[in-house]
């Protein structure tokens, strides 16, 4: 059975995100892992209300920022994927990891 490790990255700092994901891709290729991506998603504009105090109606202008997203998949290479997941990524990047187990086509289980 093959494992597919899906990595989703999100950050408000586009440059740090792009640099980190590109460095990760180069590392995976150098180690011989099959990697798909990075794939970019459209940025998301987030608006956060800011209040002067806890009483309703007393607000500052909302805080607005963009969140940039990239995704990658590592097929097989479980030991390499494990090393990647254990890395220390910059604090400005949020990383989500999902591992799927893929069965070969035509494989029957009795």
mmCIF file with all atom_site columns, C-alpha atoms in Angstrom:
data_model
loop_
_atom_site.group_PDB
_atom_site.id
_atom_site.type_symbol
_atom_site.label_atom_id
_atom_site.label_alt_id
_atom_site.label_comp_id
_atom_site.label_asym_id
_atom_site.label_entity_id
_atom_site.label_seq_id
_atom_site.pdbx_PDB_ins_code
_atom_site.Cartn_x
_atom_site.Cartn_y
_atom_site.Cartn_z
_atom_site.occupancy
_atom_site.B_iso_or_equiv
_atom_site.pdbx_formal_charge
_atom_site.auth_seq_id
_atom_site.auth_comp_id
_atom_site.auth_asym_id
_atom_site.auth_atom_id
_atom_site.pdbx_PDB_model_num
ATOM 1   C CA . UNK A 1 1   ? 0.000   0.000   0.000  1.00 0.00 ? 1   UNK A CA 1
ATOM 2   C CA . UNK A 1 2   ? 1.126   3.488   -0.790 1.00 0.00 ? 2   UNK A CA 1
ATOM 3   C CA . UNK A 1 3   ? 0.774   6.477   1.486  1.00 0.00 ? 3   UNK A CA 1
ATOM 4   C CA . UNK A 1 4   ? 0.022   9.962   0.171  1.00 0.00 ? 4   UNK A CA 1
ATOM 5   C CA . UNK A 1 5   ? 0.984   12.809  2.501  1.00 0.00 ? 5   UNK A CA 1
ATOM 6   C CA . UNK A 1 6   ? -0.963  15.982  1.743  1.00 0.00 ? 6   UNK A CA 1
ATOM 7   C CA . UNK A 1 7   ? 0.485   19.256  3.010  1.00 0.00 ? 7   UNK A CA 1
ATOM 8   C CA . UNK A 1 8   ? -1.546  22.475  3.119  1.00 0.00 ? 8   UNK A CA 1
ATOM 9   C CA . UNK A 1 9   ? 0.231   25.735  3.908  1.00 0.00 ? 9   UNK A CA 1
ATOM 10  C CA . UNK A 1 10  ? -1.374  29.087  4.770  1.00 0.00 ? 10  UNK A CA 1
ATOM 11  C CA . UNK A 1 11  ? 0.306   32.402  5.570  1.00 0.00 ? 11  UNK A CA 1
ATOM 12  C CA . UNK A 1 12  ? -0.218  36.130  5.491  1.00 0.00 ? 12  UNK A CA 1
ATOM 13  C CA . UNK A 1 13  ? 3.367   36.535  4.270  1.00 0.00 ? 13  UNK A CA 1
ATOM 14  C CA . UNK A 1 14  ? 3.407   35.542  0.590  1.00 0.00 ? 14  UNK A CA 1
ATOM 15  C CA . UNK A 1 15  ? 7.200   35.784  0.204  1.00 0.00 ? 15  UNK A CA 1
ATOM 16  C CA . UNK A 1 16  ? 8.024   33.571  3.188  1.00 0.00 ? 16  UNK A CA 1
ATOM 17  C CA . UNK A 1 17  ? 5.390   31.058  2.063  1.00 0.00 ? 17  UNK A CA 1
ATOM 18  C CA . UNK A 1 18  ? 6.708   30.899  -1.514 1.00 0.00 ? 18  UNK A CA 1
ATOM 19  C CA . UNK A 1 19  ? 10.322  30.585  -0.369 1.00 0.00 ? 19  UNK A CA 1
ATOM 20  C CA . UNK A 1 20  ? 9.544   27.873  2.189  1.00 0.00 ? 20  UNK A CA 1
ATOM 21  C CA . UNK A 1 21  ? 7.440   25.781  -0.186 1.00 0.00 ? 21  UNK A CA 1
ATOM 22  C CA . UNK A 1 22  ? 10.005  26.079  -3.003 1.00 0.00 ? 22  UNK A CA 1
ATOM 23  C CA . UNK A 1 23  ? 12.818  25.032  -0.662 1.00 0.00 ? 23  UNK A CA 1
ATOM 24  C CA . UNK A 1 24  ? 10.736  22.060  0.488  1.00 0.00 ? 24  UNK A CA 1
ATOM 25  C CA . UNK A 1 25  ? 10.033  21.028  -3.128 1.00 0.00 ? 25  UNK A CA 1
ATOM 26  C CA . UNK A 1 26  ? 13.754  21.181  -3.990 1.00 0.00 ? 26  UNK A CA 1
ATOM 27  C CA . UNK A 1 27  ? 14.601  19.080  -0.919 1.00 0.00 ? 27  UNK A CA 1
ATOM 28  C CA . UNK A 1 28  ? 12.015  16.440  -1.851 1.00 0.00 ? 28  UNK A CA 1
ATOM 29  C CA . UNK A 1 29  ? 13.281  16.256  -5.442 1.00 0.00 ? 29  UNK A CA 1
ATOM 30  C CA . UNK A 1 30  ? 16.897  16.010  -4.274 1.00 0.00 ? 30  UNK A CA 1
ATOM 31  C CA . UNK A 1 31  ? 15.973  13.080  -2.005 1.00 0.00 ? 31  UNK A CA 1
ATOM 32  C CA . UNK A 1 32  ? 14.101  11.361  -4.857 1.00 0.00 ? 32  UNK A CA 1
ATOM 33  C CA . UNK A 1 33  ? 10.561  11.625  -3.475 1.00 0.00 ? 33  UNK A CA 1
ATOM 34  C CA . UNK A 1 34  ? 7.617   11.864  -5.865 1.00 0.00 ? 34  UNK A CA 1
ATOM 35  C CA . UNK A 1 35  ? 6.054   15.249  -5.205 1.00 0.00 ? 35  UNK A CA 1
ATOM 36  C CA . UNK A 1 36  ? 3.080   16.989  -6.785 1.00 0.00 ? 36  UNK A CA 1
ATOM 37  C CA . UNK A 1 37  ? 2.827   20.726  -6.366 1.00 0.00 ? 37  UNK A CA 1
ATOM 38  C CA . UNK A 1 38  ? 3.129   23.247  -4.988 1.00 0.00 ? 38  UNK A CA 1
ATOM 39  C CA . UNK A 1 39  ? -0.330  24.277  -6.122 1.00 0.00 ? 39  UNK A CA 1
ATOM 40  C CA . UNK A 1 40  ? -1.489  27.825  -5.385 1.00 0.00 ? 40  UNK A CA 1
ATOM 41  C CA . UNK A 1 41  ? -5.058  28.658  -4.377 1.00 0.00 ? 41  UNK A CA 1
ATOM 42  C CA . UNK A 1 42  ? -6.576  32.125  -4.725 1.00 0.00 ? 42  UNK A CA 1
ATOM 43  C CA . UNK A 1 43  ? -5.761  34.371  -1.786 1.00 0.00 ? 43  UNK A CA 1
ATOM 44  C CA . UNK A 1 44  ? -8.479  34.957  0.778  1.00 0.00 ? 44  UNK A CA 1
ATOM 45  C CA . UNK A 1 45  ? -9.148  38.421  2.182  1.00 0.00 ? 45  UNK A CA 1
ATOM 46  C CA . UNK A 1 46  ? -9.902  38.203  5.906  1.00 0.00 ? 46  UNK A CA 1
ATOM 47  C CA . UNK A 1 47  ? -11.608 40.981  7.882  1.00 0.00 ? 47  UNK A CA 1
ATOM 48  C CA . UNK A 1 48  ? -11.375 41.061  11.682 1.00 0.00 ? 48  UNK A CA 1
ATOM 49  C CA . UNK A 1 49  ? -13.472 43.507  13.700 1.00 0.00 ? 49  UNK A CA 1
ATOM 50  C CA . UNK A 1 50  ? -11.620 45.469  16.399 1.00 0.00 ? 50  UNK A CA 1
ATOM 51  C CA . UNK A 1 51  ? -13.417 46.846  19.434 1.00 0.00 ? 51  UNK A CA 1
ATOM 52  C CA . UNK A 1 52  ? -12.256 49.644  21.726 1.00 0.00 ? 52  UNK A CA 1
ATOM 53  C CA . UNK A 1 53  ? -13.807 47.888  24.713 1.00 0.00 ? 53  UNK A CA 1
ATOM 54  C CA . UNK A 1 54  ? -16.370 45.201  25.486 1.00 0.00 ? 54  UNK A CA 1
ATOM 55  C CA . UNK A 1 55  ? -19.387 47.481  25.035 1.00 0.00 ? 55  UNK A CA 1
ATOM 56  C CA . UNK A 1 56  ? -21.165 47.063  21.675 1.00 0.00 ? 56  UNK A CA 1
ATOM 57  C CA . UNK A 1 57  ? -20.906 49.808  19.074 1.00 0.00 ? 57  UNK A CA 1
ATOM 58  C CA . UNK A 1 58  ? -17.508 51.216  20.019 1.00 0.00 ? 58  UNK A CA 1
ATOM 59  C CA . UNK A 1 59  ? -15.215 49.966  17.223 1.00 0.00 ? 59  UNK A CA 1
ATOM 60  C CA . UNK A 1 60  ? -11.969 50.739  15.462 1.00 0.00 ? 60  UNK A CA 1
ATOM 61  C CA . UNK A 1 61  ? -11.715 50.226  11.727 1.00 0.00 ? 61  UNK A CA 1
ATOM 62  C CA . UNK A 1 62  ? -11.534 46.485  10.980 1.00 0.00 ? 62  UNK A CA 1
ATOM 63  C CA . UNK A 1 63  ? -8.208  44.792  10.389 1.00 0.00 ? 63  UNK A CA 1
ATOM 64  C CA . UNK A 1 64  ? -7.915  43.402  6.845  1.00 0.00 ? 64  UNK A CA 1
ATOM 65  C CA . UNK A 1 65  ? -5.252  41.056  5.515  1.00 0.00 ? 65  UNK A CA 1
ATOM 66  C CA . UNK A 1 66  ? -4.740  38.426  2.811  1.00 0.00 ? 66  UNK A CA 1
ATOM 67  C CA . UNK A 1 67  ? -4.111  34.740  3.469  1.00 0.00 ? 67  UNK A CA 1
ATOM 68  C CA . UNK A 1 68  ? -2.106  32.892  0.799  1.00 0.00 ? 68  UNK A CA 1
ATOM 69  C CA . UNK A 1 69  ? -2.344  29.124  0.365  1.00 0.00 ? 69  UNK A CA 1
ATOM 70  C CA . UNK A 1 70  ? -0.189  26.420  -1.222 1.00 0.00 ? 70  UNK A CA 1
ATOM 71  C CA . UNK A 1 71  ? -0.617  22.647  -1.255 1.00 0.00 ? 71  UNK A CA 1
ATOM 72  C CA . UNK A 1 72  ? 1.665   19.701  -2.030 1.00 0.00 ? 72  UNK A CA 1
ATOM 73  C CA . UNK A 1 73  ? 1.434   15.921  -2.098 1.00 0.00 ? 73  UNK A CA 1
ATOM 74  C CA . UNK A 1 74  ? 4.199   13.428  -1.357 1.00 0.00 ? 74  UNK A CA 1
ATOM 75  C CA . UNK A 1 75  ? 3.547   9.973   -2.820 1.00 0.00 ? 75  UNK A CA 1
ATOM 76  C CA . UNK A 1 76  ? 5.225   7.082   -1.048 1.00 0.00 ? 76  UNK A CA 1
ATOM 77  C CA . UNK A 1 77  ? 8.614   7.940   0.476  1.00 0.00 ? 77  UNK A CA 1
ATOM 78  C CA . UNK A 1 78  ? 7.159   7.563   3.969  1.00 0.00 ? 78  UNK A CA 1
ATOM 79  C CA . UNK A 1 79  ? 10.489  8.193   5.717  1.00 0.00 ? 79  UNK A CA 1
ATOM 80  C CA . UNK A 1 80  ? 11.049  11.423  3.767  1.00 0.00 ? 80  UNK A CA 1
ATOM 81  C CA . UNK A 1 81  ? 7.456   12.550  4.369  1.00 0.00 ? 81  UNK A CA 1
ATOM 82  C CA . UNK A 1 82  ? 7.906   11.897  8.103  1.00 0.00 ? 82  UNK A CA 1
ATOM 83  C CA . UNK A 1 83  ? 11.026  14.089  8.121  1.00 0.00 ? 83  UNK A CA 1
ATOM 84  C CA . UNK A 1 84  ? 9.183   16.883  6.281  1.00 0.00 ? 84  UNK A CA 1
ATOM 85  C CA . UNK A 1 85  ? 6.250   16.824  8.690  1.00 0.00 ? 85  UNK A CA 1
ATOM 86  C CA . UNK A 1 86  ? 8.628   17.031  11.660 1.00 0.00 ? 86  UNK A CA 1
ATOM 87  C CA . UNK A 1 87  ? 10.350  20.165  10.351 1.00 0.00 ? 87  UNK A CA 1
ATOM 88  C CA . UNK A 1 88  ? 10.210  23.506  12.095 1.00 0.00 ? 88  UNK A CA 1
ATOM 89  C CA . UNK A 1 89  ? 8.400   25.841  9.729  1.00 0.00 ? 89  UNK A CA 1
ATOM 90  C CA . UNK A 1 90  ? 8.422   29.638  10.188 1.00 0.00 ? 90  UNK A CA 1
ATOM 91  C CA . UNK A 1 91  ? 5.915   30.883  12.761 1.00 0.00 ? 91  UNK A CA 1
ATOM 92  C CA . UNK A 1 92  ? 4.108   32.877  10.062 1.00 0.00 ? 92  UNK A CA 1
ATOM 93  C CA . UNK A 1 93  ? 3.117   29.662  8.238  1.00 0.00 ? 93  UNK A CA 1
ATOM 94  C CA . UNK A 1 94  ? 0.262   27.408  9.330  1.00 0.00 ? 94  UNK A CA 1
ATOM 95  C CA . UNK A 1 95  ? 0.728   23.784  8.173  1.00 0.00 ? 95  UNK A CA 1
ATOM 96  C CA . UNK A 1 96  ? -1.920  21.071  7.998  1.00 0.00 ? 96  UNK A CA 1
ATOM 97  C CA . UNK A 1 97  ? -0.981  17.461  7.246  1.00 0.00 ? 97  UNK A CA 1
ATOM 98  C CA . UNK A 1 98  ? -3.238  14.663  6.049  1.00 0.00 ? 98  UNK A CA 1
ATOM 99  C CA . UNK A 1 99  ? -2.081  11.120  5.326  1.00 0.00 ? 99  UNK A CA 1
ATOM 100 C CA . UNK A 1 100 ? -4.122  8.869   3.008  1.00 0.00 ? 100 UNK A CA 1
ATOM 101 C CA . UNK A 1 101 ? -3.512  5.194   2.446  1.00 0.00 ? 101 UNK A CA 1
ATOM 102 C CA . UNK A 1 102 ? -4.003  4.158   -1.192 1.00 0.00 ? 102 UNK A CA 1
ATOM 103 C CA . UNK A 1 103 ? -4.584  0.547   -2.195 1.00 0.00 ? 103 UNK A CA 1
ATOM 104 C CA . UNK A 1 104 ? -3.240  -0.659  -5.531 1.00 0.00 ? 104 UNK A CA 1
ATOM 105 C CA . UNK A 1 105 ? -5.815  -1.111  -8.289 1.00 0.00 ? 105 UNK A CA 1
ATOM 106 C CA . UNK A 1 106 ? -7.134  -4.640  -8.607 1.00 0.00 ? 106 UNK A CA 1
ATOM 107 C CA . UNK A 1 107 ? -6.177  -5.524  -5.018 1.00 0.00 ? 107 UNK A CA 1
ATOM 108 C CA . UNK A 1 108 ? -8.782  -7.733  -3.342 1.00 0.00 ? 108 UNK A CA 1
ATOM 109 C CA . UNK A 1 109 ? -9.118  -8.150  0.347  1.00 0.00 ? 109 UNK A CA 1
ATOM 110 C CA . UNK A 1 110 ? -10.737 -11.390 1.564  1.00 0.00 ? 110 UNK A CA 1
#
